[in-house]
Amino acid sequence: MPVQKLYVGAKLRSVRTRLGLTQKDFAAKLGISLPYLNQMENNNRPLSTTVLMGLAQEFGVDVTELSASDTDRLVSDMREALADPLFSEGQPNLADLRLTAANAPTLAHAFLELHRAYRQTHERLASLDEALGQAPSTTASPWEEVRDFFHYTDNYIDAVDRAAERFATRATGDLAAHTAAVLEDRDITIRRAPGDGVRHYEPATKTLTLSPQAAPETQRFQLLHQYALLGQHDLIEATLDLARFQSDTAREIARIGMANYFAGACLMPYGRFADAAQETRHDLERLSISFSASIEQIAHRLSTLQRPGAKGIPFFFARVDQAGTVTKRHSATRLQFARFGGACPLWNVHQAFETPGRFLRQLAETPDGASYVILARDVSKSGGAWGRPTRRYAISLGCEVRHAQSLVYADDLDLTAAPQPIGISCRICERKGCHQRAVPPLERRLTVDPNRRGTLPYEVAP
């Protein structure tokens, strides 16, 4: 297979700006000419081996930061947006989308933001019940804005992650007890009493109430979450300032996300967790016991091991509900999730609801030819008392087959078997013979024969 040329002008320019160097000084330190650097920064030339080595040796740059994952993610998101019937004419080809994502990522993000605002307004107007008495919104959903923020940071926030690791390292003995002591030093009273939720903090009386009906790992997590909001307030606010959210609501949602991130990184400190993951060959159950965390928390943390210079295996992680809606998503792999709608029905994650408590494995292949080992498991959550509803979810965790030797779950899996073909979104999946196809694929001509009916009521042209 030929080596793929790396056009990462925007990232190279970002590295130079971060180092505070002019093009002339940067080129001199890398041992290349100024015109050559200028051509690479404008994607007129691919990144050379000389520059890669210079970045690593001269500046200590983790060259994996220059991977094309961000470009792939943007291309996938733009293709899905362009599948909207709004763009029925003049569809840009894949090569043009890749050029846009590589050369003008800010423009690509602006296009996605505009399409999201249009979609939200269109959906509101389409429903009379929702439209009555409401002015059309021209801004993105705060929830989606925050989700995209974490999505495009590779779900790794370095400053928050390192702060959490330092806090966990300073803990003597039990982490929960240490956190409780730190909060009590701030004159916060901690009590456990049943209520409507798992955590409630009353600022006026400085009282933190945790539900005794919640699982021990949940109580520990919520204790750390509250400390993050109080003890790491300045760090979280500074991080939120850099994100520049468009509304106060988005900022509030992101603040909760940052506190959750801090809590998870405390329970599973980066260095220690990464070492344990490698040692156990990513055995979720063993890691769950070692770090007193839930299976979902462990799987999610594995997908965040993206620290420059110390990256773990690139995983994708998703959580879906019974309707197939993706409620959490992140991918450090080439596989990207649909921004709208549900997950591909051919993923084993949907079958996990039928086998609670069991891990399901799948060898799958996406339309781009990449093969993955995928793990799925039901992680439904009890309401904690009789009469309270159970929240039903399933998670999916996967990585490319080339990392299979690092997974305990792949030990007796026949990696030579034909993989199950899966997709991302029907509109951008070009498989012609899929029996689960919901809508026609983008950029494909259809043939409709009223005298013939196959699996689908139409045929997709080559």
CSV table of C-alpha atoms in Angstrom, one decimal, residues 77 80-81 112 115-116 119 123 144 147 337-343 424-425:
chain,number,residue,atom,x,y,z
A,77,ASP,CA,-19.1,15.8,9.1
A,80,GLU,CA,-23.2,14.2,6.3
A,81,ALA,CA,-24.3,17.8,6.2
A,112,LEU,CA,-21.1,23.1,9.8
A,115,HIS,CA,-26.0,24.1,8.6
A,116,ARG,CA,-26.7,23.1,12.2
A,119,ARG,CA,-31.4,22.3,10.6
A,123,GLU,CA,-37.1,21.2,12.5
A,144,GLU,CA,-24.5,20.2,20.3
A,147,ARG,CA,-20.5,18.1,22.2
A,337,PHE,CA,-20.0,9.1,14.0
A,338,ALA,CA,-23.0,10.6,12.4
A,339,ARG,CA,-23.8,14.0,13.7
A,340,PHE,CA,-27.6,13.4,13.3
A,341,GLY,CA,-29.7,10.3,13.6
A,342,GLY,CA,-28.8,6.9,15.0
A,343,ALA,CA,-25.9,4.5,14.7
A,424,ILE,CA,-21.7,5.5,9.6
A,425,SER,CA,-24.8,7.1,8.1
